[in-house]
PDB file of C-alpha atoms in Angstrom:
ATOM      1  CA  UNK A  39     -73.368 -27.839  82.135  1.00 35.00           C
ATOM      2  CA  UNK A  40     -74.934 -29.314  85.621  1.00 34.00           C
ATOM      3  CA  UNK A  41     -78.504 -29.669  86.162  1.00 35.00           C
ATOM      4  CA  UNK A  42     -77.838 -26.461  88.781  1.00 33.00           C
ATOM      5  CA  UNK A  43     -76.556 -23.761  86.139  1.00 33.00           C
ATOM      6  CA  UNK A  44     -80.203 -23.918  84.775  1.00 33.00           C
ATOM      7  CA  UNK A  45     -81.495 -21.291  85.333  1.00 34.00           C
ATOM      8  CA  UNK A  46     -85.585 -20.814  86.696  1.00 37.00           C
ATOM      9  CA  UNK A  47     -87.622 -20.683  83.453  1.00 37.00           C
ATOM     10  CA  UNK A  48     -88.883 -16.869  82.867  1.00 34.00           C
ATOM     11  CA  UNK A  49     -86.003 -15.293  84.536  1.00 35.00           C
ATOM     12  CA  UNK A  50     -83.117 -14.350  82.458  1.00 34.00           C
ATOM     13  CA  UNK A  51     -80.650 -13.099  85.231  1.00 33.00           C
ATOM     14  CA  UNK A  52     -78.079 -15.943  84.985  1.00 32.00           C
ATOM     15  CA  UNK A  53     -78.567 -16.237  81.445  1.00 32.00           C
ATOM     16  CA  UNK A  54     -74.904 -15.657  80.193  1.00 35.00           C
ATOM     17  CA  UNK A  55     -75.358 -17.039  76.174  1.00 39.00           C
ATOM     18  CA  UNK A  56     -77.902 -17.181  73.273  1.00 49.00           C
ATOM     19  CA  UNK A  57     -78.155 -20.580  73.931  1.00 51.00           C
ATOM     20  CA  UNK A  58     -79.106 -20.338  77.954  1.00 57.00           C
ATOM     21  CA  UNK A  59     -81.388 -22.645  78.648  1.00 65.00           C
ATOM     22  CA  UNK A  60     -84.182 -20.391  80.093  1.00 71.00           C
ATOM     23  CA  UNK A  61     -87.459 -22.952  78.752  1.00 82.00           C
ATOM     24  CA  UNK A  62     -88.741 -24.220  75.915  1.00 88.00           C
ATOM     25  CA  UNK A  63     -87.061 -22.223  72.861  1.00 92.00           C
ATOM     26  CA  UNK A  64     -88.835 -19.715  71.489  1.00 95.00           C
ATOM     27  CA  UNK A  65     -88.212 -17.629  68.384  1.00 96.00           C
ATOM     28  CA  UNK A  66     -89.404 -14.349  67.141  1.00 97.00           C
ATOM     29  CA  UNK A  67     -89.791 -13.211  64.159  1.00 97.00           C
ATOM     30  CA  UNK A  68     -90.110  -9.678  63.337  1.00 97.00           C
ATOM     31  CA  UNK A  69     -91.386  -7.806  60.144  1.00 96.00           C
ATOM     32  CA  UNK A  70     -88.672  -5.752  58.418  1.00 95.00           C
ATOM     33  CA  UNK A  71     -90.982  -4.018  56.016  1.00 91.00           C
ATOM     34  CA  UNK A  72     -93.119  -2.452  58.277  1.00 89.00           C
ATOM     35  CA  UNK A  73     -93.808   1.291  58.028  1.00 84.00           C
ATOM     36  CA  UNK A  74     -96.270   3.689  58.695  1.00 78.00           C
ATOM     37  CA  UNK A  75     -98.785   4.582  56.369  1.00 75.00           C
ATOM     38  CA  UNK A  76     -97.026   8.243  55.619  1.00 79.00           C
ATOM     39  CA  UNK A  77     -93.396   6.834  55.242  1.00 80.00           C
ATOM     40  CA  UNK A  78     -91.547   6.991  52.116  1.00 81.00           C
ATOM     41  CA  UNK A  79     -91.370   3.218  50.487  1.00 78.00           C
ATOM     42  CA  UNK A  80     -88.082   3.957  49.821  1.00 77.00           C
ATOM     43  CA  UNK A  81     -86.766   5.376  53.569  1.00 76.00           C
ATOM     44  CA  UNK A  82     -85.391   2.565  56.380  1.00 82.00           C
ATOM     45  CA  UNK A  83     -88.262   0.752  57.454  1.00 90.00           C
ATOM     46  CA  UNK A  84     -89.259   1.105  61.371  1.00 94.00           C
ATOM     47  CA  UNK A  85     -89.295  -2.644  61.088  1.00 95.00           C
ATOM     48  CA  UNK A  86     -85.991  -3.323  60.377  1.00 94.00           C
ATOM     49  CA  UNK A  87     -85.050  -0.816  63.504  1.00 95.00           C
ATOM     50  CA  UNK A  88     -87.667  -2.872  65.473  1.00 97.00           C
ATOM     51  CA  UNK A  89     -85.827  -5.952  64.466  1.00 96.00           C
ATOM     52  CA  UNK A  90     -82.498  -4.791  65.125  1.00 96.00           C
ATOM     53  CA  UNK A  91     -83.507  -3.674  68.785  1.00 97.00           C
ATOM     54  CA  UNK A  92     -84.765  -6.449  69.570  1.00 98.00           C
ATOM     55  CA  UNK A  93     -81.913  -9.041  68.605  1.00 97.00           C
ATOM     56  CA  UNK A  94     -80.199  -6.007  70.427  1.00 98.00           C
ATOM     57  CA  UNK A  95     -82.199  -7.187  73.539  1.00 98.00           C
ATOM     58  CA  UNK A  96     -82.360 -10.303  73.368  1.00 97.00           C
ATOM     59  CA  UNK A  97     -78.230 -10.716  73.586  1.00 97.00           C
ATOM     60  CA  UNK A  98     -77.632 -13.875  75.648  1.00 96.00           C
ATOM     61  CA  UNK A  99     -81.129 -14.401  76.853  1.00 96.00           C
ATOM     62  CA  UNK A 100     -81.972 -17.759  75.281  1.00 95.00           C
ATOM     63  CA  UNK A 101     -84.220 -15.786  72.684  1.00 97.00           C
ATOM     64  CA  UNK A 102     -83.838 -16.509  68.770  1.00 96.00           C
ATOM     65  CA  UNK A 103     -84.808 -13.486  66.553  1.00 97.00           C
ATOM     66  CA  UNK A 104     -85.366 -13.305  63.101  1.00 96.00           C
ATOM     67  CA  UNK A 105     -86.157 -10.872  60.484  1.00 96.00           C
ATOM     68  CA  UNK A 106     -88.880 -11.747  58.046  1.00 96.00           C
ATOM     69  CA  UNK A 107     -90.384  -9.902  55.064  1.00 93.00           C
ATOM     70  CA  UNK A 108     -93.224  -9.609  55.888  1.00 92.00           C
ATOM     71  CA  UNK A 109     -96.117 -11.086  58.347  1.00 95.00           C
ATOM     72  CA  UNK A 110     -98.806  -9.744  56.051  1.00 94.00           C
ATOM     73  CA  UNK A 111    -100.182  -7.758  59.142  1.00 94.00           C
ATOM     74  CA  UNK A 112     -99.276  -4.486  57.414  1.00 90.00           C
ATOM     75  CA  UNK A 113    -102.316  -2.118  58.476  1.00 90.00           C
ATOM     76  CA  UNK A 114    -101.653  -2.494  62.041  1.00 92.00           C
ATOM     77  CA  UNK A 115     -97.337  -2.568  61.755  1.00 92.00           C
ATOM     78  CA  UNK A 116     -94.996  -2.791  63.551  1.00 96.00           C
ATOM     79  CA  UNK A 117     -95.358  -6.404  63.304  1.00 97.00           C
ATOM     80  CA  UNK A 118     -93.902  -9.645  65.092  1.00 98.00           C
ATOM     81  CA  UNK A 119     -94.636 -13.072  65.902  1.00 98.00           C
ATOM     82  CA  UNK A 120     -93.321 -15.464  68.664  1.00 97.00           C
ATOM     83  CA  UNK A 121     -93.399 -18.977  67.963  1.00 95.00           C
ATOM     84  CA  UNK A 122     -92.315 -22.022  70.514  1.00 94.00           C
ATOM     85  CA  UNK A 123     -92.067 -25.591  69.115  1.00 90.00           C
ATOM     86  CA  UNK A 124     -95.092 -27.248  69.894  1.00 90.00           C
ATOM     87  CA  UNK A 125     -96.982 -24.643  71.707  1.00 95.00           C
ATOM     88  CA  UNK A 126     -99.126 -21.509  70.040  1.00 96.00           C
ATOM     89  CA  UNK A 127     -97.901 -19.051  68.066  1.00 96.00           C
ATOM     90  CA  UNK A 128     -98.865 -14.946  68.463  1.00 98.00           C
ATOM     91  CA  UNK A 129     -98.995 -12.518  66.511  1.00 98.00           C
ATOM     92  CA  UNK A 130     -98.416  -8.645  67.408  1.00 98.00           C
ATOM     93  CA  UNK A 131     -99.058  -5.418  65.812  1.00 97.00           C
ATOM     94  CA  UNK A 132     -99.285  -1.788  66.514  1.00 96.00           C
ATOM     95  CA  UNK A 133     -95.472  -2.061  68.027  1.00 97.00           C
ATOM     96  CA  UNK A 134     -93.317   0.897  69.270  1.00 96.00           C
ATOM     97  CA  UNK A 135     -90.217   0.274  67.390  1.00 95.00           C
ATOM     98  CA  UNK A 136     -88.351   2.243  70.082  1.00 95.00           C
ATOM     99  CA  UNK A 137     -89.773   0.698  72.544  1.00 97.00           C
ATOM    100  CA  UNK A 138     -91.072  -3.174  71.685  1.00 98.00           C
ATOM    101  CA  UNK A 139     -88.245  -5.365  71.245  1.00 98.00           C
ATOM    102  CA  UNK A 140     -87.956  -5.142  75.530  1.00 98.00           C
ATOM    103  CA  UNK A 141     -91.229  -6.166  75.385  1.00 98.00           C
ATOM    104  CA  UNK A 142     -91.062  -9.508  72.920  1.00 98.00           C
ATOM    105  CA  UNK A 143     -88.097 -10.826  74.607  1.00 98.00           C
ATOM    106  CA  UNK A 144     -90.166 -10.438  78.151  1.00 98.00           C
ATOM    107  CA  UNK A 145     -93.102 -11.810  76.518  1.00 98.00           C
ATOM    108  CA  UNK A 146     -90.598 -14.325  75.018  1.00 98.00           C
ATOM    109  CA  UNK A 147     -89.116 -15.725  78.046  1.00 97.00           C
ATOM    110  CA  UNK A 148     -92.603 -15.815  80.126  1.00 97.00           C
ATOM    111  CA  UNK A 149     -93.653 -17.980  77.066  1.00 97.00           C
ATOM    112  CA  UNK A 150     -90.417 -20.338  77.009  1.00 97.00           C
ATOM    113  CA  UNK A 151     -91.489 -21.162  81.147  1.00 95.00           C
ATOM    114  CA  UNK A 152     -94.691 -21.491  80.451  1.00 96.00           C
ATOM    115  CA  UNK A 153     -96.058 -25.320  81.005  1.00 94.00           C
ATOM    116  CA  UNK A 154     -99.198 -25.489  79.687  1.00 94.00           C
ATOM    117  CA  UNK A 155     -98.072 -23.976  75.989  1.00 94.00           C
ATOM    118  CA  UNK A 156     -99.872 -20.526  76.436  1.00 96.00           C
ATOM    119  CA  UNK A 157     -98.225 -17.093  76.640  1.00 97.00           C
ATOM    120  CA  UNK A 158     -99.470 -16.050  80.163  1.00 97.00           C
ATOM    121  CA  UNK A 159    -101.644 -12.807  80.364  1.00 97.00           C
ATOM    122  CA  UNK A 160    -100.375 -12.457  83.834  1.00 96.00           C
ATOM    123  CA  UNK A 161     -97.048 -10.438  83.756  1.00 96.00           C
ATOM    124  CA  UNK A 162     -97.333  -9.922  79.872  1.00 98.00           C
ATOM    125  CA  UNK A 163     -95.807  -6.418  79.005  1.00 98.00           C
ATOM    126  CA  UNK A 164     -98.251  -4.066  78.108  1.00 98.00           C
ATOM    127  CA  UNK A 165     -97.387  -4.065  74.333  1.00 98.00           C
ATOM    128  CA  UNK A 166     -97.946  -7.674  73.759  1.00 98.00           C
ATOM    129  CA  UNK A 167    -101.373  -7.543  75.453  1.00 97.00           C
ATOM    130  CA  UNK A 168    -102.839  -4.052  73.518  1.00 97.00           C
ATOM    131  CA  UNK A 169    -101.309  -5.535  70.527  1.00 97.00           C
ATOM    132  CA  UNK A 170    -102.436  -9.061  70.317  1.00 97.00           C
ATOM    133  CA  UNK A 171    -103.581  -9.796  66.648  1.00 97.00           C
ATOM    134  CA  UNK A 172    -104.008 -13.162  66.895  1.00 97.00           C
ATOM    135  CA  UNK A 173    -102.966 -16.397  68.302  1.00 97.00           C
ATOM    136  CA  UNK A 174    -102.703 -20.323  66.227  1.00 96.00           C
ATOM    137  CA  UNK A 175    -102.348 -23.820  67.995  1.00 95.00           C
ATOM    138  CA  UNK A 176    -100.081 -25.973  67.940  1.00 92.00           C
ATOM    139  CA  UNK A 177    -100.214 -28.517  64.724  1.00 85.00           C
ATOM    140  CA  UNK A 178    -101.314 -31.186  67.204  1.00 84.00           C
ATOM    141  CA  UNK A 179    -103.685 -29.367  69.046  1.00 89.00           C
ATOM    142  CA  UNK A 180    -107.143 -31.512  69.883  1.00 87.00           C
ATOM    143  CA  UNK A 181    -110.208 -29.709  69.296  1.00 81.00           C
ATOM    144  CA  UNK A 182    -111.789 -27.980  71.788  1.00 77.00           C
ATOM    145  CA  UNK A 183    -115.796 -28.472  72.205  1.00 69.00           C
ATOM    146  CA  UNK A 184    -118.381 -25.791  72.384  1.00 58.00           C
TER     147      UNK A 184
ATOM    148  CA  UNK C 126    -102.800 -47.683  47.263  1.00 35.00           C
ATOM    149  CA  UNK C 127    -100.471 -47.268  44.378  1.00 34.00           C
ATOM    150  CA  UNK C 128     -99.129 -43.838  43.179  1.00 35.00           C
ATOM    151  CA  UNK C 129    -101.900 -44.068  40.501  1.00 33.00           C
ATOM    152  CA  UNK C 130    -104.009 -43.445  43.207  1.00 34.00           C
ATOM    153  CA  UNK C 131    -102.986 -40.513  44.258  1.00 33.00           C
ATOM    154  CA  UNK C 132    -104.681 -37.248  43.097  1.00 34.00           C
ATOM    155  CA  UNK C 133    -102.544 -34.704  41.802  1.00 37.00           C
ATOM    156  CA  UNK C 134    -101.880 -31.991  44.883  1.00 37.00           C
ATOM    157  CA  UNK C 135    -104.381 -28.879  44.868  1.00 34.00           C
ATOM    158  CA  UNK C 136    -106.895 -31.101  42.891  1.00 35.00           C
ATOM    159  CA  UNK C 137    -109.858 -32.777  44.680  1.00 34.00           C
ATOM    160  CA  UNK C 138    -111.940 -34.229  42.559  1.00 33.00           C
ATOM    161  CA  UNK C 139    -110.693 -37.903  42.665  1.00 32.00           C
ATOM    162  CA  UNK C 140    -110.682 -37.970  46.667  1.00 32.00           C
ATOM    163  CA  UNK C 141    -112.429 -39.842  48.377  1.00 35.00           C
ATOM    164  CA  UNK C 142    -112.001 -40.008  51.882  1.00 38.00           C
ATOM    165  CA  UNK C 143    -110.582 -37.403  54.692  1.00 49.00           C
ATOM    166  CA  UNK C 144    -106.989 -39.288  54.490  1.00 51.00           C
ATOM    167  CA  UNK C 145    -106.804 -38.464  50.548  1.00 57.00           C
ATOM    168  CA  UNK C 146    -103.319 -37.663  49.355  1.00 64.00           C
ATOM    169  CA  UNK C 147    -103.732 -34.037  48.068  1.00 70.00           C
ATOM    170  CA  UNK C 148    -100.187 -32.766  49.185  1.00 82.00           C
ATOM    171  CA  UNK C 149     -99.127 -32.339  52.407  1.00 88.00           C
ATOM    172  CA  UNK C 150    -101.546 -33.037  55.320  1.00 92.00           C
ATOM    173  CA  UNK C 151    -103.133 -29.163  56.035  1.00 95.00           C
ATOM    174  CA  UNK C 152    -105.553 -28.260  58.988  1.00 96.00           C
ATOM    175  CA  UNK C 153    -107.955 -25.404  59.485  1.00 97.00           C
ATOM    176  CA  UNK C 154    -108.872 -24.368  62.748  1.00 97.00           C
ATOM    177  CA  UNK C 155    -112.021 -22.330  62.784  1.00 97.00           C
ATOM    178  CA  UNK C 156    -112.878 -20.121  65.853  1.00 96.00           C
ATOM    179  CA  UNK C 157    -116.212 -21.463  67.259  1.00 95.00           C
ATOM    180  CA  UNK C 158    -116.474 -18.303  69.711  1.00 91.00           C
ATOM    181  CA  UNK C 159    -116.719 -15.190  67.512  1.00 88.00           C
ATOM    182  CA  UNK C 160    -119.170 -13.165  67.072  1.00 84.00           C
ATOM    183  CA  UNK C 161    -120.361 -10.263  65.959  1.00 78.00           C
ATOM    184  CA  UNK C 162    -120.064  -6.789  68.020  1.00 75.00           C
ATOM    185  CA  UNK C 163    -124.035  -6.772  68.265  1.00 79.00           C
ATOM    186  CA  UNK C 164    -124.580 -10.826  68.677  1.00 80.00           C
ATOM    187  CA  UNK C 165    -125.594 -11.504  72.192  1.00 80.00           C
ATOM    188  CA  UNK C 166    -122.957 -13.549  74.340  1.00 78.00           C
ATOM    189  CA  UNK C 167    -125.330 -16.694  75.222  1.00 77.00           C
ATOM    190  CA  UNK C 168    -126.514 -17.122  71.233  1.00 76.00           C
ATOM    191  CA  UNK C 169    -125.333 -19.761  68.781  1.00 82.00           C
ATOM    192  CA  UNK C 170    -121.770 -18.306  67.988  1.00 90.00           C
ATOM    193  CA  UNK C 171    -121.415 -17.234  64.158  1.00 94.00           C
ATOM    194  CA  UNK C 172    -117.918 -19.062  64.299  1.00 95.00           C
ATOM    195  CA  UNK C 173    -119.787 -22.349  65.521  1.00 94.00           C
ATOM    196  CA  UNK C 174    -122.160 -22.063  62.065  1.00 95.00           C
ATOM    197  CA  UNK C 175    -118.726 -21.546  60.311  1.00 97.00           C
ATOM    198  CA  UNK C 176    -116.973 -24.378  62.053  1.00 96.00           C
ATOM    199  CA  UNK C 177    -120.060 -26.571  61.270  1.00 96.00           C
ATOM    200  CA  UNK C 178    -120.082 -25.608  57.686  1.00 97.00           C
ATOM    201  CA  UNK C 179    -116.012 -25.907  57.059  1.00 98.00           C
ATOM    202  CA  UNK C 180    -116.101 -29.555  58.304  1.00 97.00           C
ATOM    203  CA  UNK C 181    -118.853 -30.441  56.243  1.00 98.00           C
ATOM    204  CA  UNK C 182    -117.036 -29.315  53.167  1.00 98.00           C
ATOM    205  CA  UNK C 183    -113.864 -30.798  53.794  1.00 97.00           C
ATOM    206  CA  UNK C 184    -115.634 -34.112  53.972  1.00 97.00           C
ATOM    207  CA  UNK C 185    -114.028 -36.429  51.689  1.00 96.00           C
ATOM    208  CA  UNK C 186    -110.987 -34.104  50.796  1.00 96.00           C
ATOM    209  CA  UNK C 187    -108.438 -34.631  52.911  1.00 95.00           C
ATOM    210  CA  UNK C 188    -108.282 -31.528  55.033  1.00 97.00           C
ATOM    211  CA  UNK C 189    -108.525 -31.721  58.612  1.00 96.00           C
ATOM    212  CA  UNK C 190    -110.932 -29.201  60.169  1.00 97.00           C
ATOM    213  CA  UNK C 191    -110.027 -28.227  64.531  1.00 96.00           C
ATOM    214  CA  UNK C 192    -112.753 -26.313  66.194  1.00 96.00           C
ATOM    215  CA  UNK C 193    -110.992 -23.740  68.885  1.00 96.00           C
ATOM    216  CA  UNK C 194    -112.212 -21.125  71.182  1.00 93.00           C
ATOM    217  CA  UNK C 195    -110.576 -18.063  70.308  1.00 92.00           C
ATOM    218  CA  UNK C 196    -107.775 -16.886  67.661  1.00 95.00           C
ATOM    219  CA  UNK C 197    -107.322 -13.991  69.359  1.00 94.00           C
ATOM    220  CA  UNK C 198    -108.796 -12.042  66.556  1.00 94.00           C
ATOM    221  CA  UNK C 199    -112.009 -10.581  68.059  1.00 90.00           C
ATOM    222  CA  UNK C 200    -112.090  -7.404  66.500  1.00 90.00           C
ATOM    223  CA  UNK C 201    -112.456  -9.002  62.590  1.00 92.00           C
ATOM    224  CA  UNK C 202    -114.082 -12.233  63.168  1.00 92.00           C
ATOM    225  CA  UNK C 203    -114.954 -14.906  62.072  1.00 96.00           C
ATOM    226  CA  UNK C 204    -111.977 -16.295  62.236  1.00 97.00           C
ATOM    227  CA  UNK C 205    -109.690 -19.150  60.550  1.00 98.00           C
ATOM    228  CA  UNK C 206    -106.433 -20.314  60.706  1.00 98.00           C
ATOM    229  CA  UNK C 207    -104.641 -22.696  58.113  1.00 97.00           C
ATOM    230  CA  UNK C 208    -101.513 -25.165  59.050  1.00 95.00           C
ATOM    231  CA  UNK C 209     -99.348 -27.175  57.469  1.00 94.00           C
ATOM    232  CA  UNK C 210     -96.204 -28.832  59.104  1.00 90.00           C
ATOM    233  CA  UNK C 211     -93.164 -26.943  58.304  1.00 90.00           C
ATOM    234  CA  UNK C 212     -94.505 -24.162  56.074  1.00 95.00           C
ATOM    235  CA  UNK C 213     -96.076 -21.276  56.861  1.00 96.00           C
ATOM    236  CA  UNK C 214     -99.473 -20.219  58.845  1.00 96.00           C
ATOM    237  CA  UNK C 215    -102.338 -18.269  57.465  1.00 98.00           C
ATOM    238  CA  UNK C 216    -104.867 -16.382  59.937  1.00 98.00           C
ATOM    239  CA  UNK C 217    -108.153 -15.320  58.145  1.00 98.00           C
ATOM    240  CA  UNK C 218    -110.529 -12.473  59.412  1.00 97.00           C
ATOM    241  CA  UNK C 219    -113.806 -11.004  57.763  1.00 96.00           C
ATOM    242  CA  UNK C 220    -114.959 -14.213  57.205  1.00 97.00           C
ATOM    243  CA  UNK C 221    -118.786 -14.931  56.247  1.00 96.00           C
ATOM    244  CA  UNK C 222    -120.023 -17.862  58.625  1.00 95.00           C
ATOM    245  CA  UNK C 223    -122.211 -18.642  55.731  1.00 95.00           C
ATOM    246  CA  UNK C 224    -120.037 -18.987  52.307  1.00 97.00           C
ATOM    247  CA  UNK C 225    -116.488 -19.079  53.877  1.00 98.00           C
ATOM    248  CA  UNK C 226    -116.292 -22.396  54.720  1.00 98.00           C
ATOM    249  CA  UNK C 227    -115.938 -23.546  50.972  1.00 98.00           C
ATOM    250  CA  UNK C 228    -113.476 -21.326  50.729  1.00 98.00           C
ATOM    251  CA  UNK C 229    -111.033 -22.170  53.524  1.00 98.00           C
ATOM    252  CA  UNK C 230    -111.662 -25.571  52.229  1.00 98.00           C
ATOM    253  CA  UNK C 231    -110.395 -24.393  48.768  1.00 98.00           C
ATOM    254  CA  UNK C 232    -107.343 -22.509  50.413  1.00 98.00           C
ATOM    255  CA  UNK C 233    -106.356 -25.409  52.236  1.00 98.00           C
ATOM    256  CA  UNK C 234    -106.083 -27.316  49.097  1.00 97.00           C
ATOM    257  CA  UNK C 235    -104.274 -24.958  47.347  1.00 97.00           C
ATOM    258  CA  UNK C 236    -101.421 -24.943  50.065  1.00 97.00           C
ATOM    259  CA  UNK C 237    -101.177 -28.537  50.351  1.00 97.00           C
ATOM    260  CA  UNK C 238     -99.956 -28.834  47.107  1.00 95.00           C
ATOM    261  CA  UNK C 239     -97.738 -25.813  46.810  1.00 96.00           C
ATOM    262  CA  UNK C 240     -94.148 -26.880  46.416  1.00 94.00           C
ATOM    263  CA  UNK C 241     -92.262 -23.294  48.336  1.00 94.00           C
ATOM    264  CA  UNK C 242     -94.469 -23.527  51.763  1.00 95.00           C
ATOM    265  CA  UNK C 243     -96.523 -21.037  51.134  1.00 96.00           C
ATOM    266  CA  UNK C 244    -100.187 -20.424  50.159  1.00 97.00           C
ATOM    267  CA  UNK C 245    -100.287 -19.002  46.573  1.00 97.00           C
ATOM    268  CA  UNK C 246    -102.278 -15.897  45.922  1.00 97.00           C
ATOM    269  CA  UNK C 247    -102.804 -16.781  42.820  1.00 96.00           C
ATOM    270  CA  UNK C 248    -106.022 -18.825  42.643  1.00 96.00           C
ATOM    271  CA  UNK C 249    -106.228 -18.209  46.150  1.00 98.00           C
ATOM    272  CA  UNK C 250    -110.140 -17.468  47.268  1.00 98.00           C
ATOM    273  CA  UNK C 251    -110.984 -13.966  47.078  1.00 98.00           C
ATOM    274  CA  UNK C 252    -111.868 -14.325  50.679  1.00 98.00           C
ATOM    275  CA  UNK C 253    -108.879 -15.386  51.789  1.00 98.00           C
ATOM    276  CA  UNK C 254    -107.324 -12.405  50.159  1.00 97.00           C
ATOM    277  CA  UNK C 255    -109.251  -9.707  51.685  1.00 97.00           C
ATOM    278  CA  UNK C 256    -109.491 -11.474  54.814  1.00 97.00           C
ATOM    279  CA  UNK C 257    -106.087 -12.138  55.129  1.00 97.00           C
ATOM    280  CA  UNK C 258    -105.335 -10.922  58.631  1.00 97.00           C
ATOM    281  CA  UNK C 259    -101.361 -12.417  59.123  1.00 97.00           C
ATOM    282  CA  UNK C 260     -99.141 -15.124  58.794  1.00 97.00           C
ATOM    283  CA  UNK C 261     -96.443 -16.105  60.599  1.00 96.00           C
ATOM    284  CA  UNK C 262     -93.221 -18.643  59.392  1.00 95.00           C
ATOM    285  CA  UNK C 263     -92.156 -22.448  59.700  1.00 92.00           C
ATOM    286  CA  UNK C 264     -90.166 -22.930  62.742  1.00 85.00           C
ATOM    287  CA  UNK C 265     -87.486 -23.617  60.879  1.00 84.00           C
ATOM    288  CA  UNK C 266     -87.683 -19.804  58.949  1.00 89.00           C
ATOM    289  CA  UNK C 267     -83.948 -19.241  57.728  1.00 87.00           C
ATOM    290  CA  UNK C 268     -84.122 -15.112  58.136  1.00 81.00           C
ATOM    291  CA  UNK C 269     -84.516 -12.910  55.616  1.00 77.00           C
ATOM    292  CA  UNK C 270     -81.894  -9.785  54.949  1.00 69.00           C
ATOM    293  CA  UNK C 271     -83.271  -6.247  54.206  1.00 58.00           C
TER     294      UNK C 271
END
């Protein structure tokens, strides 16, 4: 690979394998045991659809995804985080798991281009912005004054 | 130092100093911006009182306390977060600027010394239980199957 089949961080279009370099890798990891608060224990979980749609999406884009059991964010499911080496991590709830997995890998790839270690609010996809639960610096992080 | 020295993990009560050996190396990152719905904007932030009060009890017990401005986690503040390098991360909400920095302090401790990565419940604060708000995998996460 040349210097010139690297593609623009943030845009996926030339992205042709898991392992594209589109940015800094990111992963996400979605909760497989999410469910509503009326569905049967028992029944397949919206989270595990969630997390199937969005490794679904996320096909040659540069994006890891992995399912987890649980992110402990169960009143406001479905849940997922994104994590990038060395940057923040974010957590999201209150996911359409029709609709969300689109929206992490977006959200995803914005964050792998990012340079200053921040998911941008500019361009986020709706979902990721509504359903912010939280966010956690890096381990290194330096503390920020009042 | 000799390994005599070093206090057995989760236990504090032979540390002396913020580099003690209690396990591995933890950090808690208290939110110095959140407030409460009805606090005025330009007041002394809650989360600063609960910063100020986490640092002083993690004086001498080798937990590392990070002031930050904003977890993202607005709507159930205060607000904590608890690191350690390659294991999981804890996000606390609820939290009582006035009695939760003991607490975090305790929780921290607890985690450096447990042996799977994660925070045990058992043990754990009570307010880190109820408060729990999410936590999100090492980097390294190897997924989990339904």
């Amino acid at each position: 690979m040349t210097l010139t089949d690297i593609a623009p961080a943030g845009t996926a279009e030339n992205v042709q394998s898991d392992d594209a370099d589109v940015g800094a890798p990111t992963t996400i990891y979605v909760c497989i045991t999410c469910r509503r608060p009326d569905d049967p224990e028992d029944a397949p979980r919206p989270g595990a659809a969630l997390a199937m749609l969005t490794a679904s999406a996320a096909q040659g884009r540069g994006v890891k995804v992995r399912r987890v059991r649980c992110l402990a964010n169960c009143k406001r499911g479905c849940s997922a985080a994104v994590r990038r080496d060395g940057a923040w991590t974010y957590v999201f709830g209150d996911l359409d798991p029709a609709s969300a997995g689109t929206a992490l890998v977006e959200g995803a790839l914005l964050f792998a281009g990012a340079t200053d270690g921040l998911m941008p609010w500019r361009g986020r996809p709706e979902a990721l912005k509504r359903g912010l639960i939280a966010r956690v610096p890096p381990i290194d992080f330096v503390e920020e004054a009042e």
